[in-house]
Coordinates of C-alpha atoms in Angstrom, one line a residue:
M29 CA 97.4 129.0 39.8
K30 CA 93.7 129.2 39.1
I31 CA 92.7 126.1 37.2
F32 CA 89.3 125.3 35.6
H33 CA 88.7 121.7 34.5
I34 CA 85.7 121.3 32.1
V35 CA 84.0 118.0 31.5
W36 CA 80.7 116.9 29.9
G37 CA 79.6 114.9 32.9
L38 CA 80.6 113.0 36.0
E39 CA 79.8 109.4 35.3
V40 CA 81.9 106.4 36.2
G41 CA 84.9 106.0 33.8
G42 CA 88.6 106.6 33.2
I43 CA 88.2 110.3 32.5
E44 CA 86.4 111.0 35.7
T45 CA 88.8 108.8 37.8
M46 CA 91.8 110.7 36.4
L47 CA 90.1 114.0 36.9
V48 CA 89.4 113.3 40.5
N49 CA 93.0 112.3 41.1
I50 CA 94.6 115.3 39.4
A51 CA 92.1 117.9 40.6
N52 CA 92.6 116.8 44.2
G53 CA 96.3 116.6 43.8
Q54 CA 96.5 120.1 42.3
A55 CA 94.3 121.5 45.2
H56 CA 96.6 119.8 47.8
L57 CA 99.5 121.7 46.2
G58 CA 97.7 125.0 46.9
H59 CA 96.2 125.7 43.5
I60 CA 92.7 127.0 43.2
V61 CA 90.8 124.3 41.3
S62 CA 87.3 124.2 39.9
V63 CA 85.5 121.5 37.9
V64 CA 82.8 122.7 35.5
V65 CA 80.3 119.9 34.7
I66 CA 78.3 120.8 31.6
N67 CA 75.7 118.1 31.3
D68 CA 73.2 117.0 34.0
K69 CA 74.8 113.5 34.2
E70 CA 76.5 112.7 37.5
C71 CA 77.4 109.8 39.7
H72 CA 77.3 110.8 43.3
Q73 CA 80.1 108.5 44.1
I74 CA 82.4 110.3 41.7
A75 CA 81.2 113.8 42.8
N76 CA 81.8 112.9 46.4
S77 CA 85.4 111.8 45.7
F78 CA 86.5 115.3 45.1
D79 CA 88.3 117.1 47.9
S80 CA 86.4 119.8 49.7
A81 CA 88.9 122.3 48.3
V82 CA 87.8 121.5 44.7
K83 CA 84.8 123.6 43.7
I84 CA 82.2 121.8 41.5
I85 CA 80.2 124.1 39.2
R86 CA 77.2 122.4 37.6
L87 CA 75.6 123.9 34.4
H88 CA 72.7 121.4 34.4
R89 CA 72.5 121.2 30.6
C90 CA 70.2 118.5 29.3
P91 CA 72.4 116.1 27.2
G92 CA 71.7 116.9 23.5
S93 CA 70.0 120.2 24.2
K94 CA 70.2 123.0 21.7
S95 CA 69.6 125.7 24.3
P96 CA 72.4 128.3 24.2
W97 CA 72.0 129.3 27.8
P98 CA 74.3 126.7 29.5
I99 CA 77.1 127.6 27.0
A100 CA 76.5 131.3 27.5
R101 CA 76.8 130.7 31.3
L102 CA 80.0 128.8 30.8
N103 CA 81.5 131.8 29.0
L104 CA 80.3 134.1 31.6
L105 CA 81.9 132.0 34.3
L106 CA 85.2 132.1 32.5
W107 CA 84.9 135.9 32.0
H108 CA 84.1 136.4 35.7
H109 CA 86.6 134.0 37.3
K110 CA 89.4 134.6 34.8
P111 CA 91.2 131.3 35.3
D112 CA 94.9 131.0 34.5
I113 CA 94.4 127.7 32.7
I114 CA 91.4 126.1 31.2
H115 CA 91.7 122.3 31.0
F116 CA 89.2 120.7 28.6
H117 CA 88.6 117.0 28.7
A118 CA 87.2 116.4 25.2
L119 CA 88.2 117.6 21.8
N120 CA 84.8 119.0 21.0
M121 CA 84.8 121.3 24.0
P122 CA 87.1 124.3 23.1
R123 CA 84.6 125.3 20.4
L124 CA 82.1 126.1 23.1
V125 CA 84.1 129.0 24.5
A126 CA 85.2 132.3 23.0
K127 CA 88.6 132.3 21.3
R128 CA 90.2 134.6 23.9
F129 CA 89.7 131.9 26.5
R130 CA 91.4 129.2 24.4
R131 CA 94.8 130.8 24.4
H132 CA 95.7 129.6 27.8
S133 CA 94.0 126.2 27.5
I134 CA 94.8 122.5 27.1
T135 CA 92.7 119.6 25.9
T136 CA 93.4 116.1 27.1
L137 CA 92.6 113.3 24.6
H138 CA 91.5 110.4 26.8
T139 CA 91.0 107.7 24.2
I140 CA 91.4 107.0 20.5
C141 CA 89.9 110.0 18.7
H142 CA 86.4 109.5 17.4
P143 CA 86.3 110.2 13.6
E144 CA 83.7 112.9 14.2
D145 CA 85.9 114.7 16.6
L146 CA 88.9 115.0 14.2
R147 CA 87.3 118.2 12.8
Y148 CA 87.7 119.9 16.1
V149 CA 91.5 119.3 16.5
S150 CA 92.5 122.7 15.2
Q151 CA 90.4 124.4 17.8
S152 CA 92.6 123.1 20.7
S153 CA 95.6 125.3 21.5
H154 CA 97.5 122.5 23.1
I155 CA 96.6 118.8 23.2
A156 CA 97.8 116.2 25.7
A157 CA 97.4 112.4 25.2
I158 CA 97.1 109.8 28.0
S159 CA 99.3 107.3 26.2
R160 CA 101.8 107.1 23.3
E161 CA 99.3 105.1 21.3
V162 CA 96.7 107.9 21.6
A163 CA 99.2 110.5 20.5
D164 CA 100.4 108.3 17.6
D165 CA 96.9 107.6 16.5
L166 CA 96.1 111.4 16.5
R167 CA 99.2 112.2 14.5
R168 CA 98.5 109.4 11.9
R169 CA 94.9 110.5 11.3
S170 CA 95.1 114.3 11.7
G171 CA 98.7 115.3 11.5
A172 CA 98.4 117.1 14.9
S173 CA 100.9 116.5 17.7
A174 CA 100.1 115.9 21.3
T175 CA 102.2 115.8 24.5
V176 CA 102.0 112.5 26.3
V177 CA 101.1 112.7 30.0
L178 CA 100.6 109.2 31.2
N179 CA 97.6 108.5 33.4
G180 CA 98.6 107.9 37.0
I181 CA 97.2 106.0 40.0
N182 CA 97.3 106.3 43.7
S183 CA 99.3 103.1 44.1
A184 CA 100.0 103.8 47.8
N185 CA 96.3 103.3 48.4
I186 CA 96.1 99.9 46.7
M187 CA 96.1 96.7 48.8
L188 CA 98.6 94.2 47.6
R189 CA 97.8 90.6 46.5
D190 CA 100.0 88.0 48.0
T191 CA 102.2 86.9 45.1
G192 CA 102.8 83.5 46.8
R193 CA 99.0 82.7 46.9
P194 CA 98.0 79.9 44.5
L195 CA 95.2 80.3 42.1
G196 CA 91.8 79.7 43.6
S197 CA 89.1 77.2 42.7
P198 CA 87.1 78.6 41.3
L199 CA 89.5 80.9 39.5
R200 CA 88.3 84.4 40.5
I201 CA 88.4 86.8 37.5
V202 CA 87.5 90.6 37.6
Q203 CA 86.9 93.2 35.0
V204 CA 86.6 96.8 36.0
G205 CA 85.1 99.5 33.9
R206 CA 81.9 101.1 32.5
L207 CA 79.4 98.6 31.3
N208 CA 79.6 99.5 27.6
H209 CA 80.3 96.2 25.7
K210 CA 80.8 97.9 22.4
V211 CA 83.9 99.6 23.9
K212 CA 84.9 97.5 26.8
G213 CA 84.0 94.1 25.4
Q214 CA 82.3 92.6 28.4
D215 CA 80.2 90.4 26.1
L216 CA 83.4 88.7 25.0
M217 CA 84.1 87.8 28.6
I218 CA 80.7 86.3 29.1
E219 CA 81.2 84.2 26.0
C220 CA 84.6 83.3 27.3
M221 CA 83.1 82.1 30.6
A222 CA 80.8 79.8 28.6
L223 CA 83.8 78.4 26.7
L224 CA 85.7 77.8 29.9
A225 CA 82.8 76.0 31.5
K226 CA 82.6 73.6 28.4
R227 CA 86.3 72.9 29.0
G228 CA 85.6 72.0 32.6
I229 CA 87.5 75.0 34.0
N230 CA 86.0 76.2 37.2
A231 CA 86.0 80.1 37.0
E232 CA 83.8 83.0 38.1
L233 CA 83.7 86.5 36.8
D234 CA 82.9 89.8 38.6
F235 CA 82.1 92.9 36.7
I236 CA 82.7 96.1 38.7
G237 CA 81.1 99.1 37.1
D238 CA 77.7 100.2 35.7
G239 CA 76.5 101.5 32.4
P240 CA 74.1 101.1 29.5
S241 CA 75.0 97.5 28.7
R242 CA 74.0 96.1 32.1
E243 CA 70.6 94.6 30.8
A244 CA 72.1 93.2 27.6
L245 CA 75.0 91.5 29.6
C246 CA 72.5 89.9 32.0
G247 CA 70.5 88.6 29.1
L248 CA 73.6 87.2 27.4
A249 CA 74.7 85.4 30.5
A250 CA 71.3 83.9 30.8
R251 CA 71.2 82.7 27.2
L252 CA 74.7 81.1 27.6
G253 CA 73.8 79.5 30.9
V254 CA 76.4 81.2 33.0
T255 CA 74.4 83.4 35.3
D256 CA 75.8 81.5 38.2
K257 CA 79.3 82.3 37.1
V258 CA 78.9 86.0 36.2
H259 CA 78.3 88.6 38.8
L260 CA 77.5 92.3 38.1
L261 CA 78.5 94.1 41.3
G262 CA 77.7 97.6 40.2
A263 CA 79.8 100.8 40.5
M264 CA 82.2 101.1 43.4
T265 CA 84.4 103.9 44.7
Q266 CA 88.1 103.9 43.9
E267 CA 88.8 103.0 47.6
E268 CA 86.5 100.0 47.4
I269 CA 88.1 98.8 44.2
F270 CA 91.6 99.2 45.6
S271 CA 90.7 97.2 48.7
R272 CA 89.2 94.3 46.6
L273 CA 91.7 93.7 43.8
R274 CA 93.9 91.6 46.0
D275 CA 91.0 89.1 46.5
Y276 CA 91.1 88.0 42.8
D277 CA 93.3 85.7 40.8
L278 CA 93.2 87.6 37.5
L279 CA 92.1 90.9 35.9
V280 CA 91.0 90.6 32.3
Q281 CA 90.5 93.7 30.1
P282 CA 88.9 92.6 26.8
S283 CA 88.4 96.1 25.3
R284 CA 87.5 96.7 21.7
I285 CA 88.5 100.4 21.9
E286 CA 90.9 101.7 24.5
G287 CA 93.1 104.8 25.0
F288 CA 95.2 103.6 28.0
G289 CA 93.9 101.0 30.4
L290 CA 93.9 102.6 33.8
T291 CA 92.3 99.6 35.6
V292 CA 95.1 97.4 34.1
A293 CA 97.7 99.7 35.7
E294 CA 95.8 99.6 39.0
A295 CA 95.8 95.8 38.9
M296 CA 99.5 95.7 38.2
A297 CA 100.1 97.9 41.2
A298 CA 98.1 95.5 43.3
Q299 CA 100.3 92.6 42.2
L300 CA 97.2 91.1 40.5
P301 CA 98.0 89.3 37.2
V302 CA 96.5 90.8 34.1
A303 CA 95.4 89.6 30.7
V304 CA 94.5 92.1 28.0
S305 CA 93.2 92.2 24.4
G306 CA 95.9 92.9 21.8
L307 CA 95.1 96.6 21.4
N308 CA 98.2 98.8 21.2
A309 CA 97.1 101.0 24.1
L310 CA 96.7 97.9 26.4
T311 CA 99.8 96.1 25.3
E312 CA 101.7 99.4 25.9
V313 CA 100.7 99.3 29.5
I314 CA 101.9 95.7 30.0
D315 CA 105.1 96.3 28.1
N316 CA 104.1 94.1 25.2
G317 CA 103.6 91.0 27.4
A318 CA 106.5 91.4 29.8
C319 CA 104.1 92.4 32.5
G320 CA 101.0 90.4 31.6
Y321 CA 99.2 88.1 29.1
I322 CA 97.8 89.0 25.7
F323 CA 95.0 87.5 23.7
K324 CA 93.5 88.4 20.3
S325 CA 91.3 91.4 20.2
N326 CA 87.5 90.8 19.7
D327 CA 88.1 87.1 20.1
A328 CA 86.4 85.3 23.0
A329 CA 88.0 81.9 22.1
S330 CA 91.4 83.5 22.3
A331 CA 90.6 85.0 25.7
A332 CA 89.4 81.6 26.9
E333 CA 92.5 79.9 25.6
C334 CA 94.7 82.4 27.5
I335 CA 92.8 82.0 30.7
A336 CA 92.8 78.2 30.4
D337 CA 96.6 78.2 30.0
I338 CA 96.9 80.4 33.1
S339 CA 94.7 78.1 35.2
L340 CA 96.7 75.1 34.1
V341 CA 100.2 76.4 34.2
G342 CA 99.9 79.0 36.9
I343 CA 101.0 82.6 37.2
D344 CA 104.4 83.7 36.1
A345 CA 105.7 85.4 39.2
K346 CA 108.3 87.3 37.2
K347 CA 105.5 89.0 35.2
V348 CA 103.7 90.1 38.3
C349 CA 106.9 91.5 39.9
A350 CA 107.8 93.3 36.7
A351 CA 104.2 94.7 36.5
R352 CA 104.3 96.1 40.0
E353 CA 107.7 97.8 39.3
R354 CA 106.4 99.2 36.0
A355 CA 103.3 100.6 37.6
A356 CA 105.3 102.3 40.3
Q357 CA 107.8 103.8 37.9
L358 CA 105.5 104.9 35.0
Y359 CA 102.0 105.3 36.3
S360 CA 102.4 107.5 39.4
I361 CA 99.6 110.1 40.0
D362 CA 102.3 112.4 41.3
A363 CA 104.1 112.2 37.9
T364 CA 100.8 112.9 36.1
I365 CA 100.0 116.0 38.3
S366 CA 103.6 117.2 37.8
G367 CA 103.3 116.7 34.0
Y368 CA 100.2 118.8 33.7
L369 CA 101.5 121.6 35.9
S370 CA 104.6 121.7 33.8
L371 CA 102.5 122.0 30.6
Y372 CA 100.4 124.7 32.2
S373 CA 103.5 126.7 33.0
Q374 CA 104.8 126.3 29.4
I375 CA 101.5 127.5 28.1
L376 CA 101.4 130.6 30.4
S377 CA 105.0 131.5 29.5
K378 CA 104.1 131.9 25.8

């Protein structure tokens, strides 16, 4: 099968991580896989993570440009290569290509749909959602249906934390994701660290990732007097993250907006305890608290209370074991790849 994946850019984020995993997996199964990158926005670490069998085609469009040439080139590419399946990775993408190309296409909705993108729903022939919450949200707000294909992880590559290891002093906390505090809530975690310090709880926080909020987060840490407790480690490869998760005591995901929570599933697979904000997409991943801890969304004080309780009481080993088992059963990259290939076959058969 000849598969074309189309993305706006190759920055560090959940979309790109999932794309690398499924594109490589599809190529390993013998499919001819290409990734078309529309905008000139690329992280070399992400680009270098693709298998050599995956062809990357860059259109080098300047973000926000009104020039028709990159879009014309995209359509020429599709006409020339004649892919069996076109896999879009944003709702506002199908409108860029001629209608004849959309018939055998699928659009993955990677997060809660932005209000501005709802007008594009009808232009997607088939929609996939990365979680039940994303599919339910789309149906509530647009009436459109989506097939759920859960994001998967390469759990075999994740180093395991020793479940018998006691919590450290300082308590080592990690948050993994793009530094965009309006979405991922990293500012809440910095406020949380200041609250924990006032309570006399010895804790340190590492942010793994990069993004537009880096400077603002550094400034906030300085204003709250916790620069010695908050460390911005920058972007890392998936392999580097998978080897480091076992060194921490707790992963905290304080997102304000979330479609799935891939890094939470990765931590669960690593036997690293997790605490998440009460967004439906995140509580879905941890089975409504059976596999992790929940604090109030957009509430630094609630996050601090949750972490303080964990530091005082200790980790519930049953939650960690249940989390590892849930990640293995539900969030396998092989299941994700199989799910998409099955959808492709259904689309081609119509």
